[in-house]
Amino acid sequence: MGGTGLRIGIIGAGSAVFSMKIVSDLCKFPSLSDSHVVLMDVDRTRVENVLVLAKELTKYFNAKLKFSIVETIKNAVEGSDFVINTALAGGHGYLDLVRSIGEKHGYYRGIDAQNFNFVSDYLNLTNWNQLTLFLKIARTIEKYAPNAWYLQAANPVMEGTTLVSTQTGIKMVGFCHGHHAVEAIAKFLGVSEYEWQVGGVNHGIWLTKFRTKDGKDLYKEVEKALQKTRYEEFKPSNPFDDQLSPVAWEMYKLYGLFPIGDTVRNSTWKYHRDLQTKIKWYGAPWGGADSEIGWKWYVEELSRVVGVIDMFAKMVREGAKINELKTGTQIDDYLKEILSEKISGEQHVPFINSVVSKVPGRFVVNVLNKGKIKNLEDDVAVEICATVCGEKFEYEETHIPERVVNWYLKPRILLAKQAIDAFLNKDVRLIADILERDPRTKSTEQVEKLIAELYTVVRQEAEKVEQQE
Amino acid sequence: MGGTGLRIGIIGAGSAVFSMKIVSDLCKFPSLSDSHVVLMDVDRTRVENVLVLAKELTKYFNAKLKFSIVETIKNAVEGSDFVINTALAGGHGYLDLVRSIGEKHGYYRGIDAQNFNFVSDYLNLTNWNQLTLFLKIARTIEKYAPNAWYLQAANPVMEGTTLVSTQTGIKMVGFCHGHHAVEAIAKFLGVSEYEWQVGGVNHGIWLTKFRTKDGKDLYKEVEKALQKTRYEEFKPSNPFDDQLSPVAWEMYKLYGLFPIGDTVRNSTWKYHRDLQTKIKWYGAPWGGADSEIGWKWYVEELSRVVGVIDMFAKMVREGAKINELKTGTQIDDYLKEILSEKISGEQHVPFINSVVSKVPGRFVVNVLNKGKIKNLEDDVAVEICATVCGEKFEYEETHIPERVVNWYLKPRILLAKQAIDAFLNKDVRLIADILERDPRTKSTEQVEKLIAELYTVVRQEAEKVEQQE
Ligand SMILES: NC(=O)c1ccc[n+]([C@@H]2O[C@H](COP(=O)([O-])OP(=O)(O)OC[C@H]3O[C@@H](n4cnc5c(N)ncnc54)[C@H](O)[C@@H]3O)[C@@H](O)[C@H]2O)c1
Ligand SMILES: NC(=O)c1ccc[n+]([C@@H]2O[C@H](COP(=O)([O-])OP(=O)(O)OC[C@H]3O[C@@H](n4cnc5c(N)ncnc54)[C@H](O)[C@@H]3O)[C@@H](O)[C@H]2O)c1
């Protein structure tokens, strides 16, 4: 198959791990390996490092990818066939700031931490900057590349996909890799060949099908495993190792389906009330990824990666070959994977391939529901399995029991809609309304003081993105 | 028009005020004034008092109503054309007990007090006895009088109507008189001729239309009044006088429609956090009907009425005429109303008349939504305006803005569905799930201790009703 000569814009391309996966995947699809990859980021150093490594990677794979760095969203968008957004407006510094103002006013882990929404880089109440950026990119696409696909990797995926899809008419898909956690369950049960399906909303997906190739329901094995599970024996290998944590089992018992991936983090206050509670349920020593300990671990890991990327870029500039780079840390494994023949776990490039080359592929996509999952609202983004071929999506029939719908998905969806309403109207009374029912709120005065301090920052940062070109 | 010879069963007929209104209304409709009214109650004294007064009332109106007292639900149902339920299983004593156990464990005003659900005789989490009674009556109707109408006056109307309508196939309507509060708004604005419409769910209804006979939007007058409203000037005349309270205005400002009737009581924790807060928003000295002070006022009022009814019945038995009865209290006004030519504010009898005599009448009914209000769930009871003629209901097109739907009605509906799920499955883990996100919860231990103590009582009382004939 010959090349298709695509132009692919990546916004937030300085996110090195992500960009390298995308570039590496592009190299591995012959039909895409002559694409023009346009990198855009507000952090010049980071994006230049990515450029150096990306070029080297292309050489390594003998691919024909071209690269440019551009300064503006418009330049990343205009002429592009696909625009991937992986930017985090304000960066982790903003997340930390917002969280710390929340904590100062009595909101442990910040006000965005809410029932069913505890993922620490998935803010939906205070990320008006991020949502502004999403809309800005989408409107730029609408104007300058109306036929382009907008692929959303940045969080919040559910709110972002819902917002963009209801406010603009562009083609859009939100992607997450959380469903890979199904593999952990299969491995635990000792099953290697199986069929699976997930459905729900981003970071709120449930194992709706799980069976052997010849149709035997593997939930029976899950049931057996449950009988043998001893919570006190659970020892996570890292803060994110929670797919088989006591929380996952408890959620399964209450809701009747197994929660998949980040869904386990998005449980209820029962598991998140304080550090001690988190440790009890998500395991010592971290108490899961979203405790102050677990999240510190992750952010340090991220900044270590940034440092290593910087070092790698320097070494490559000085003549090192990409397959000679080494750190003696986990990053080596990650690099090895990128250099292997295997496709990364990210869905973006295989999706582009399915659309462009009309090779059918199965994906887990975030798109407006519009009847796809019958007992969920139409005007909100659901996460659902689909086979994509060209521009045709065949959505799998996905049945989610009422228990999951009424106790988990609908409350979660309402929070998303409320967050979007507050953002679109910039109405802090709505934020106050959410906080008045928050278990951490002691008084209206507390709410008012918090909002006065926090939303000054929130508005300022959104304004900055509004001004960005 | 001749009489129609109906049989009308009233369950919980000892509720004297309610029963007397029904009987008085029946006397005033010529076509219904030869009905056979069958009174059923677990409290023999109360129902016998009602019988004495009801017969006297019939004489007074020169009507031909017949009465009997029966002992069982089956006897109240079998042969009846309409069954009205106004019973409160466990009585106010049960409400108080449940509330006090809640308070003992740190839940101010009991665990049923929840965001959007603060009405003190409207429990939905702990009233398994009441819901059991509803279902029992409905199943008895299904078996012994499948063509009868079930008219639900007892609370919780939304949960009860939803439960019965989804679990059985009987004809059912839930009634409330809360919409009369529209009159208070009109009076306040100095408007006498107007058109109105309400919609939503029981105790969660909103003024969806409000205009002059020639189509001028009266919300403009509401807006003007808002500008002049001084919260500190609000002085309620009794605990229930809240239609023009600061809470009502605040709700109007946030949600964009005016909340009607008990909807004002069903606000958020912002207005209900503690007694001081309630007094601030619902006015001194009571802090609304649902504070410890306001509710005490109401319960004392109720027991005063029971005492007076007892006295009246004695006087009538000793030969007094009903129009000679007097107490020197507000009860005299109420009696005067019953003896006047005016129909009471209760909708039951006019509804029966519209069904039986095919005289079109406009009602505010609680029925399963099934598409009547487009942006609300189908399988839940909504409160909506309808014109009834024979068995035909013409529902008014009712538009409720997204703000009200996403910030008030959907969360309230979810609570109803969750309450019904917990009841049907008798699953206290679901109650715990609700409490874990409750602002009054400090720890899981608190939840567990509360449930252990409270649900022993809740189960026992439900069991008693289960055994009742
Ligand atoms: N969907 C998924 O599977 C998945 C997985 C992990 C993380 N994420 C999300 O991806 C995003 C990036 O996370 P990260 O940890 O790499 O963050 P990061 O702070 O490294 O940000 C990524 C890049 O965005 C750039 N950026 C910031 N503001 C920008 C702007 N206004 N315009 C252009 N570029 C801008 C930064 O300079 C940085 O290089 C987050 O939203 C995160 O939650 C998604
Ligand atoms: N829909 C409305 O407009 C409206 C208005 C006010 C009150 N209510 C509701 O009406 C109901 C009655 O309130 P109330 O203050 O009159 O209560 P109440 O305690 O006076 O009870 C009414 C009657 O029910 C009887 N009863 C109790 N258990 C019974 C059973 N198992 N079988 C038969 N009868 C039984 C009692 O003996 C009593 O006579 C409550 O649910 C209340 O919330 C509804």
Short mmCIF file of N, CA and C and ligand atoms in Angstrom, two decimals, chain B residues 11-15 40-43 46 86-92 121-122 130 133 152-155 157 175-178 298 302 346 465 468, ligand 2:
data_model
loop_
_atom_site.label_atom_id
_atom_site.label_comp_id
_atom_site.label_asym_id
_atom_site.label_seq_id
_atom_site.Cartn_x
_atom_site.Cartn_y
_atom_site.Cartn_z
N ILE B 11 -58.59 4.16 52.20
CA ILE B 11 -57.68 3.46 53.12
C ILE B 11 -56.88 4.51 53.89
N GLY B 12 -56.90 4.37 55.21
CA GLY B 12 -56.34 5.43 56.05
C GLY B 12 -57.40 6.48 56.29
N ALA B 13 -58.66 6.04 56.30
CA ALA B 13 -59.80 6.96 56.37
C ALA B 13 -59.87 7.71 57.70
N GLY B 14 -59.11 7.23 58.69
CA GLY B 14 -59.07 7.91 59.98
C GLY B 14 -58.42 9.29 59.89
N SER B 15 -57.74 9.57 58.80
CA SER B 15 -57.19 10.90 58.55
C SER B 15 -58.39 11.85 58.38
N MET B 40 -61.67 2.43 55.68
CA MET B 40 -60.79 1.42 56.26
C MET B 40 -59.63 2.12 56.96
N ASP B 41 -59.32 1.64 58.16
CA ASP B 41 -58.21 2.22 58.92
C ASP B 41 -57.80 1.23 60.01
N VAL B 42 -56.55 1.27 60.37
CA VAL B 42 -56.13 0.38 61.46
C VAL B 42 -56.51 0.96 62.83
N ASP B 43 -56.86 2.22 62.84
CA ASP B 43 -57.23 2.87 64.11
C ASP B 43 -58.76 2.96 64.18
N ARG B 46 -60.48 6.34 65.44
CA ARG B 46 -60.44 7.43 64.47
C ARG B 46 -61.44 7.22 63.35
N THR B 86 -54.77 7.26 51.79
CA THR B 86 -54.25 8.40 52.55
C THR B 86 -53.61 7.95 53.85
N ALA B 87 -53.26 6.66 53.90
CA ALA B 87 -52.71 6.10 55.15
C ALA B 87 -51.24 6.46 55.33
N LEU B 88 -50.86 6.53 56.56
CA LEU B 88 -49.45 6.72 56.88
C LEU B 88 -49.04 5.55 57.77
N ALA B 89 -48.42 4.54 57.17
CA ALA B 89 -48.06 3.34 57.94
C ALA B 89 -47.10 3.73 59.06
N GLY B 90 -47.45 3.32 60.25
CA GLY B 90 -46.59 3.65 61.39
C GLY B 90 -46.91 5.01 62.00
N GLY B 91 -47.66 5.82 61.27
CA GLY B 91 -48.06 7.12 61.80
C GLY B 91 -46.89 8.07 62.02
N HIS B 92 -47.19 9.19 62.63
CA HIS B 92 -46.14 10.18 62.87
C HIS B 92 -45.12 9.67 63.88
N ASP B 121 -42.70 14.60 56.32
CA ASP B 121 -43.53 13.38 56.28
C ASP B 121 -43.47 12.74 54.89
N TYR B 122 -42.35 12.99 54.24
CA TYR B 122 -42.11 12.41 52.92
C TYR B 122 -40.79 11.66 52.99
N GLN B 130 -44.40 1.93 54.44
CA GLN B 130 -45.34 2.69 53.62
C GLN B 130 -45.32 2.16 52.17
N LEU B 133 -47.09 -1.04 51.98
CA LEU B 133 -48.55 -0.83 52.00
C LEU B 133 -49.06 -0.43 50.61
N GLN B 152 -53.65 7.98 44.82
CA GLN B 152 -52.65 8.00 45.87
C GLN B 152 -52.54 9.41 46.45
N ALA B 153 -52.91 9.55 47.73
CA ALA B 153 -52.74 10.85 48.38
C ALA B 153 -51.56 10.81 49.34
N ALA B 154 -51.27 9.60 49.83
CA ALA B 154 -50.21 9.45 50.84
C ALA B 154 -48.84 9.63 50.21
N ASN B 155 -47.95 10.17 50.97
CA ASN B 155 -46.56 10.32 50.53
C ASN B 155 -45.77 9.04 50.81
N VAL B 157 -45.37 10.52 47.17
CA VAL B 157 -46.19 10.40 45.97
C VAL B 157 -45.35 10.02 44.75
N PHE B 175 -51.95 12.24 43.65
CA PHE B 175 -52.43 13.62 43.77
C PHE B 175 -51.74 14.38 44.90
N CYS B 176 -51.52 15.64 44.66
CA CYS B 176 -50.98 16.52 45.69
C CYS B 176 -51.70 17.85 45.51
N HIS B 177 -51.72 18.70 46.53
CA HIS B 177 -52.40 19.99 46.34
C HIS B 177 -51.40 21.15 46.30
N GLY B 178 -50.12 20.80 46.20
CA GLY B 178 -49.07 21.83 46.27
C GLY B 178 -49.17 22.95 45.24
N TYR B 298 -46.35 21.70 63.52
CA TYR B 298 -47.29 20.99 62.65
C TYR B 298 -47.87 19.75 63.34
N LEU B 302 -51.68 18.85 64.26
CA LEU B 302 -52.36 17.62 63.85
C LEU B 302 -53.02 16.94 65.04
N GLU B 346 -58.71 19.61 47.39
CA GLU B 346 -58.25 18.26 46.99
C GLU B 346 -58.85 17.89 45.63
N VAL B 465 -46.52 -4.58 58.13
CA VAL B 465 -47.47 -4.24 57.06
C VAL B 465 -47.65 -5.43 56.11
N GLN B 468 -50.22 -7.55 57.49
CA GLN B 468 -51.57 -6.96 57.61
C GLN B 468 -52.53 -7.52 56.56
N1 LIG C 2 -50.81 14.46 48.74
C1 LIG C 2 -51.05 15.48 49.58
O1 LIG C 2 -51.52 16.54 49.14
C2 LIG C 2 -50.77 15.32 51.06
C3 LIG C 2 -50.92 16.39 51.96
C4 LIG C 2 -50.68 16.17 53.32
C5 LIG C 2 -50.30 14.92 53.75
N2 LIG C 2 -50.12 13.92 52.85
C6 LIG C 2 -49.74 12.56 53.22
O2 LIG C 2 -50.91 11.86 53.64
C7 LIG C 2 -50.54 10.81 54.53
C8 LIG C 2 -51.35 10.88 55.83
O3 LIG C 2 -50.88 11.93 56.64
P1 LIG C 2 -51.52 12.25 58.06
O4 LIG C 2 -50.75 13.35 58.65
O5 LIG C 2 -52.98 12.35 57.89
O6 LIG C 2 -51.12 10.90 58.82
P2 LIG C 2 -51.87 10.06 59.96
O7 LIG C 2 -50.87 9.50 60.87
O8 LIG C 2 -52.99 10.85 60.51
O9 LIG C 2 -52.39 8.81 59.12
C9 LIG C 2 -53.55 8.75 58.39
C10 LIG C 2 -54.30 7.49 58.77
O10 LIG C 2 -53.64 6.32 58.27
C11 LIG C 2 -53.97 5.27 59.17
N3 LIG C 2 -53.08 4.12 58.95
C12 LIG C 2 -51.81 3.95 59.37
N4 LIG C 2 -51.35 2.75 58.98
C13 LIG C 2 -52.33 2.15 58.28
C14 LIG C 2 -52.42 0.90 57.62
N5 LIG C 2 -51.40 0.07 57.61
N6 LIG C 2 -53.58 0.61 56.99
C15 LIG C 2 -54.62 1.46 57.02
N7 LIG C 2 -54.57 2.65 57.64
C16 LIG C 2 -53.45 3.00 58.27
C17 LIG C 2 -53.83 5.92 60.52
O11 LIG C 2 -54.48 5.16 61.51
C18 LIG C 2 -54.45 7.27 60.28
O12 LIG C 2 -55.80 7.29 60.61
C19 LIG C 2 -49.06 10.99 54.74
O13 LIG C 2 -48.35 10.13 53.86
C20 LIG C 2 -48.79 12.42 54.35
O14 LIG C 2 -47.46 12.61 53.97
C21 LIG C 2 -50.37 14.11 51.53
#
